[in-house]
Short mmCIF file of C-alpha atoms in Angstrom, two decimals:
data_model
loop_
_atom_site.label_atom_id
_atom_site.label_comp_id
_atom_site.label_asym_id
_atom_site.label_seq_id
_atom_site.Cartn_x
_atom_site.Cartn_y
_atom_site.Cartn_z
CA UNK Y 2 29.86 -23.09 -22.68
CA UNK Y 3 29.87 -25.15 -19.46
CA UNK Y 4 30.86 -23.56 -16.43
CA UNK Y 5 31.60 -24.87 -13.24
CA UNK Y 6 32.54 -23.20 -9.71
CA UNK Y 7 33.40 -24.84 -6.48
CA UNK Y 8 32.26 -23.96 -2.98
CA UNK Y 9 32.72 -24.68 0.19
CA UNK Y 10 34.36 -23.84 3.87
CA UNK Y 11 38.33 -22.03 3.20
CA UNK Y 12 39.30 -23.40 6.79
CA UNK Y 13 39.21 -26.98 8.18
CA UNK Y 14 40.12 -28.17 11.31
CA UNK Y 15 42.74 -30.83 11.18
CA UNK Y 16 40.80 -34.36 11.97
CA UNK Y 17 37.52 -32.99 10.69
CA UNK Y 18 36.12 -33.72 7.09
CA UNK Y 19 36.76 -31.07 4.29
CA UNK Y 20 33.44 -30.96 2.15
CA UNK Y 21 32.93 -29.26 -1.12
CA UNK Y 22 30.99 -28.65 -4.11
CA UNK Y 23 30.89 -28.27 -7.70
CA UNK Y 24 27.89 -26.53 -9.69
CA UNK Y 25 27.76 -27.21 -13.34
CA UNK Y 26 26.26 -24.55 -15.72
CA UNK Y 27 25.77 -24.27 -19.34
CA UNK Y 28 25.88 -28.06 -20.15
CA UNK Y 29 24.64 -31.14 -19.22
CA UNK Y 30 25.95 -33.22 -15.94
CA UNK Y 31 24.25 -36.67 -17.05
CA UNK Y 32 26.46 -36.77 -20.55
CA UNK Y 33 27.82 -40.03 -20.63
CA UNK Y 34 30.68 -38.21 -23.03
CA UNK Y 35 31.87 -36.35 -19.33
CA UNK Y 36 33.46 -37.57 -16.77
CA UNK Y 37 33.52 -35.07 -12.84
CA UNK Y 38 36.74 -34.86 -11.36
CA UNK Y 39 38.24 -33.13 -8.29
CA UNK Y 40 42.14 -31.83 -8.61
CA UNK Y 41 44.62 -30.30 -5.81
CA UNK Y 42 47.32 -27.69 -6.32
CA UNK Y 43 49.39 -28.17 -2.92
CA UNK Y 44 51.51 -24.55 -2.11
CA UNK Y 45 54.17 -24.39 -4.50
CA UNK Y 46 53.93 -27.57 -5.84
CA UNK Y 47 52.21 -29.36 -8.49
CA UNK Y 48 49.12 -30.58 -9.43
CA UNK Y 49 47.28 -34.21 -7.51
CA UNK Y 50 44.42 -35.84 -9.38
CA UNK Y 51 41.65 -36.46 -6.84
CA UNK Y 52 38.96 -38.73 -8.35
CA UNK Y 53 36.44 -38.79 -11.05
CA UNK Y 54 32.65 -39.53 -10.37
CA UNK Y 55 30.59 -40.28 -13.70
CA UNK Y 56 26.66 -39.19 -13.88
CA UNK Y 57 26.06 -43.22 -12.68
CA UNK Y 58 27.54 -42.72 -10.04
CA UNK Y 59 30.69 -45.11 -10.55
CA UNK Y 60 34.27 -43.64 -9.14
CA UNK Y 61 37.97 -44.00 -9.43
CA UNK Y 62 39.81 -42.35 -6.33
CA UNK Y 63 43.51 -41.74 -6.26
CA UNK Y 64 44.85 -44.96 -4.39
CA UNK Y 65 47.33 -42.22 -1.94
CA UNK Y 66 43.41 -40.43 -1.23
CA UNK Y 67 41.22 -43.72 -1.68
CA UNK Y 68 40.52 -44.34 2.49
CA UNK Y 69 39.53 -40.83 3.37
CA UNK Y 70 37.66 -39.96 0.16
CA UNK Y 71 34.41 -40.14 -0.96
CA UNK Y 72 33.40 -38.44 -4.40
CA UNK Y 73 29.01 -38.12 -4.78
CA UNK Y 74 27.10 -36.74 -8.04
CA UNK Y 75 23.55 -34.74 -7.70
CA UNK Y 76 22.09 -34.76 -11.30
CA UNK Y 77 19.38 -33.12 -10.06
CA UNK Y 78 20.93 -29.74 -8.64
CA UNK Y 79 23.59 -30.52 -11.47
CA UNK Y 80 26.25 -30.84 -8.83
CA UNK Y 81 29.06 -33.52 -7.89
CA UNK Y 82 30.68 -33.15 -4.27
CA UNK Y 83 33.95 -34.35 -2.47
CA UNK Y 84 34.23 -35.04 1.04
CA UNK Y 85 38.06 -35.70 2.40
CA UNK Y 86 38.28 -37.04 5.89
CA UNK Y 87 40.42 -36.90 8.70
CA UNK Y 88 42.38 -33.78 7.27
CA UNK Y 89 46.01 -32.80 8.17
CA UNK Y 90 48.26 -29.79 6.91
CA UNK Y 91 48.72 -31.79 4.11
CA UNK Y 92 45.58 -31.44 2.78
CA UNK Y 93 45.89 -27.59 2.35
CA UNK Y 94 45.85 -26.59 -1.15
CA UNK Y 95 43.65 -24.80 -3.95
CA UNK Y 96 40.69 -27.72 -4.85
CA UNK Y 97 39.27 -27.72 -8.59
CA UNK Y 98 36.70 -29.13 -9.84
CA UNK Y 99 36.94 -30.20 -13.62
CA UNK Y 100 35.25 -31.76 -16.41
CA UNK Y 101 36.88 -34.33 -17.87
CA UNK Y 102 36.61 -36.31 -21.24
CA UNK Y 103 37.82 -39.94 -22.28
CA UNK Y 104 39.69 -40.40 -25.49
CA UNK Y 105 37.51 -43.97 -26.22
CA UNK Y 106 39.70 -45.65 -23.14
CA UNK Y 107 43.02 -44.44 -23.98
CA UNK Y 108 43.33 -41.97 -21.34
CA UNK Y 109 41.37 -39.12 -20.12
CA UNK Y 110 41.84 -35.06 -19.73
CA UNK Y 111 40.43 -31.74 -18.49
CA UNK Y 112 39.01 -29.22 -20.62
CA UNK Y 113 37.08 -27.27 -18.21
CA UNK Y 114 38.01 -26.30 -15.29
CA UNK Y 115 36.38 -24.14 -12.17
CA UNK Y 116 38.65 -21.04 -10.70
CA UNK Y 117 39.28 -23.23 -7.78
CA UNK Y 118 38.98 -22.52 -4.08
CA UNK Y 119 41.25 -22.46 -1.45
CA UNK Y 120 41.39 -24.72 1.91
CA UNK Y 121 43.36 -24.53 4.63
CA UNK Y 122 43.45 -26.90 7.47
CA UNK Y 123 44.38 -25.26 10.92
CA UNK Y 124 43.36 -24.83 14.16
CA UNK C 24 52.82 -45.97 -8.47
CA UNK C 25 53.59 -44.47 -12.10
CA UNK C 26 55.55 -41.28 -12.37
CA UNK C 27 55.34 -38.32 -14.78
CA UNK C 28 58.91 -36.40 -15.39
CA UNK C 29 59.35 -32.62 -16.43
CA UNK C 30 62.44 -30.74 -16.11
CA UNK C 31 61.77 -28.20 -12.92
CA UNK C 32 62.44 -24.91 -15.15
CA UNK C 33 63.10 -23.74 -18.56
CA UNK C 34 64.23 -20.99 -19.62
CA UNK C 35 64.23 -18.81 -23.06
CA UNK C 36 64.43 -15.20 -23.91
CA UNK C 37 61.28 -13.53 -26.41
CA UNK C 38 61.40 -15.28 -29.92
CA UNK C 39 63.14 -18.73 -29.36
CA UNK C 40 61.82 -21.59 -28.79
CA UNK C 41 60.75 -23.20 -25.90
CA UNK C 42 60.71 -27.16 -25.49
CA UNK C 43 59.56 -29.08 -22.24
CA UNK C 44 59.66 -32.41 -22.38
CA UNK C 45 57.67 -35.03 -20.32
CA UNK C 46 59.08 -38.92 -19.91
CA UNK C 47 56.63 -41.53 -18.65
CA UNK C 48 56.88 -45.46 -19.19
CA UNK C 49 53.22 -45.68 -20.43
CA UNK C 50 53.53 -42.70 -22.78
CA UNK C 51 53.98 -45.20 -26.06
CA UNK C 52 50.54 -46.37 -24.89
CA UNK C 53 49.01 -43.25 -23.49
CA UNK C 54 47.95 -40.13 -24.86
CA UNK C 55 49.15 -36.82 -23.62
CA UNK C 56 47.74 -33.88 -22.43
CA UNK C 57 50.00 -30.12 -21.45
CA UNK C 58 48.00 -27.55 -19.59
CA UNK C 59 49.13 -24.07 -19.00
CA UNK C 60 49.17 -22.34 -15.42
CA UNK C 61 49.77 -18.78 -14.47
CA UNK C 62 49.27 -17.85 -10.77
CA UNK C 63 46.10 -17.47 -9.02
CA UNK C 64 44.77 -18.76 -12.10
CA UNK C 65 43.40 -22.45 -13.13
CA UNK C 66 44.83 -24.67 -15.38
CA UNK C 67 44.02 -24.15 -19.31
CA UNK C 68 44.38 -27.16 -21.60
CA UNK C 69 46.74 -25.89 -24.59
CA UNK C 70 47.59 -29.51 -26.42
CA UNK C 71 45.76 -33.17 -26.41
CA UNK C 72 45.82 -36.44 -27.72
CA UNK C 73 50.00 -35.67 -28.09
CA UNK C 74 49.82 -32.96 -30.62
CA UNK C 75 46.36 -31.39 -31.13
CA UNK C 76 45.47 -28.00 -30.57
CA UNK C 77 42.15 -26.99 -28.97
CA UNK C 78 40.15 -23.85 -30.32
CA UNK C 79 41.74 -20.46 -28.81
CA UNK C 80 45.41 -21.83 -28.48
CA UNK C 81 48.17 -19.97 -30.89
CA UNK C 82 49.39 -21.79 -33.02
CA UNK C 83 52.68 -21.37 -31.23
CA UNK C 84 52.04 -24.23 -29.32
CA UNK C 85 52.53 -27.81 -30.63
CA UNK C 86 53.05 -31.09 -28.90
CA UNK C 87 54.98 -34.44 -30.30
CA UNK C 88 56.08 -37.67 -29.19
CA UNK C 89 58.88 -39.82 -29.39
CA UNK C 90 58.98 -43.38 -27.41
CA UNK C 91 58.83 -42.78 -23.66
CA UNK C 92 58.84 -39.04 -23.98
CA UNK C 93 56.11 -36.52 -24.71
CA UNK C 94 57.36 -32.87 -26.47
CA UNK C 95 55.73 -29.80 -25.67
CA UNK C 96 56.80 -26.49 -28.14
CA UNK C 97 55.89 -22.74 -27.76
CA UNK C 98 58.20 -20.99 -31.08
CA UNK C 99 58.46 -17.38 -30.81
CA UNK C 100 57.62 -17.58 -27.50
CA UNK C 101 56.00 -13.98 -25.59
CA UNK C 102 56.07 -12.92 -22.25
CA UNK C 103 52.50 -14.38 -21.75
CA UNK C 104 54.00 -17.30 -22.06
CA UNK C 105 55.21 -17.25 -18.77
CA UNK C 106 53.64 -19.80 -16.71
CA UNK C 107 54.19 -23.44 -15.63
CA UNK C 108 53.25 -26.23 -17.46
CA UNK C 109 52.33 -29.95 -16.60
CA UNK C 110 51.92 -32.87 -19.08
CA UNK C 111 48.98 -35.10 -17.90
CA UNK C 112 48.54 -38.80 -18.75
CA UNK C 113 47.08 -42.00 -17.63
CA UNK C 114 48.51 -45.46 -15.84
CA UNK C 115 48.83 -48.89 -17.41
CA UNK C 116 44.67 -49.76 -17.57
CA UNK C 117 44.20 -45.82 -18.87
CA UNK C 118 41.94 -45.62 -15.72
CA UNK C 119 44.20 -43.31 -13.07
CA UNK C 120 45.17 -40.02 -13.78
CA UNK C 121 48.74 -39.08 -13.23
CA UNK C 122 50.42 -35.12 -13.30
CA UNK C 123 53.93 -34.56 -14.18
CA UNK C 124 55.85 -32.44 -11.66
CA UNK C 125 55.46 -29.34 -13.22
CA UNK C 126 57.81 -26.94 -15.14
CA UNK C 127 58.56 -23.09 -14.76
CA UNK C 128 58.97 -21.10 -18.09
CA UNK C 129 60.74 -18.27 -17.48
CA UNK C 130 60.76 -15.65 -20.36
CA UNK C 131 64.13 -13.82 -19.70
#
């Protein structure tokens, strides 16, 4: 059963560049059937889709994210990576990581997800 | 930029029935997915494609749609049930991913 677990700093500086990284275990990152995705849970709010990276390398940001984002894949070290720039206290939330599948262009879900990690941006 | 709906709460005591419902323009079009969150914990997919049932969900849970709005049911609900709940979808070209607000189930 895949697995996947993010890491990465808990505290950012506001302006600087939030980095982290999913690991993928127990399945295969270069399955065309998958699809890598990042997700944010803001403080008692809801949930904000991220992006999706497939194993080619192709991406699909969230417009609101799109200028300050940049979503990378590693098939190598079976590992996909976000890197949010220019952070604010906006940007503090719990970050997942997820493995998503596409329902032959329809739409596209989760059904995997990492525990998630928390980030905080503060000086 | 397209919008998800859910009612903020729900509320039902042990043994009803719970519905939350989930309105979206692009739901006639679009599958549907719920996912189940309790705190601290991450989200767990419990119905997709509208109304199926992945391996490990009770068969409590069951998902419908009608038109512009998506139908998530727990019957007999338990006090495990407690959690919040967000119908997922996709925008007009089925590439963007879009979240509804969120609901609370409270089991009184």
């Amino acid at each position: 059963q895949v697995q996947l677990q993010e890491s990465g700093p808990g505290l950012v500086k506001p302006s600087q560049t939030l980095s982290l990284t999913c690991t993928v275990s127990g399945g295969s990152i270069s399955s065309g059937a998958y699809y890598w995705s990042w997700i944010r849970h803001h403080p008692g709010k809801g949930l904000e889709w991220i992006g999706y990276i497939y194993y080619s390398g192709t991406t699909y940001y969230n417009p609101s994210l799109k200028s300050r984002l940049t979503i990378s894949v590693d098939t190598s070290k079976t590992q996909f990576s976000l890197k949010l720039s220019s952070v604010t206290a906006a940007d503090t939330a719990v970050y997942y990581c997820a493995r998503g599948k596409d329902t032959g262009g329809n739409s596209k879900y989760f059904d995997s997800w990492g525990q998630g990690t928390l980030v905080t941006v503060s000086s | 930029s397209y919008e998800l709906t859910q009612p903020p709460s729900v509320s039902v005591s042990p043994g009803q029935t719970a519905r939350i419902t989930c309105s979206g323009g692009e739901l006639p079009k679009r599958y549907a997915y719920w996912y189940q969150q309790k705190p601290g914990q991450a989200p767990v997919l419990v119905i997709y494609k509208d109304s199926e049932r992945p391996s490990g969900i009770p068969e409590r849970f069951s998902g419908s749609s009608s038109g512009t709005t998506v139908t998530l049911t727990i019957s007999g609900v338990q006090a495990e049930d407690e959690a919040d709940y967000y119908c997922q979808s996709a925008d007009s070209v089925g590439i963007y991913v879009v979240f509804g607000g969120g609901t609370k189930l409270t089991v009184l």
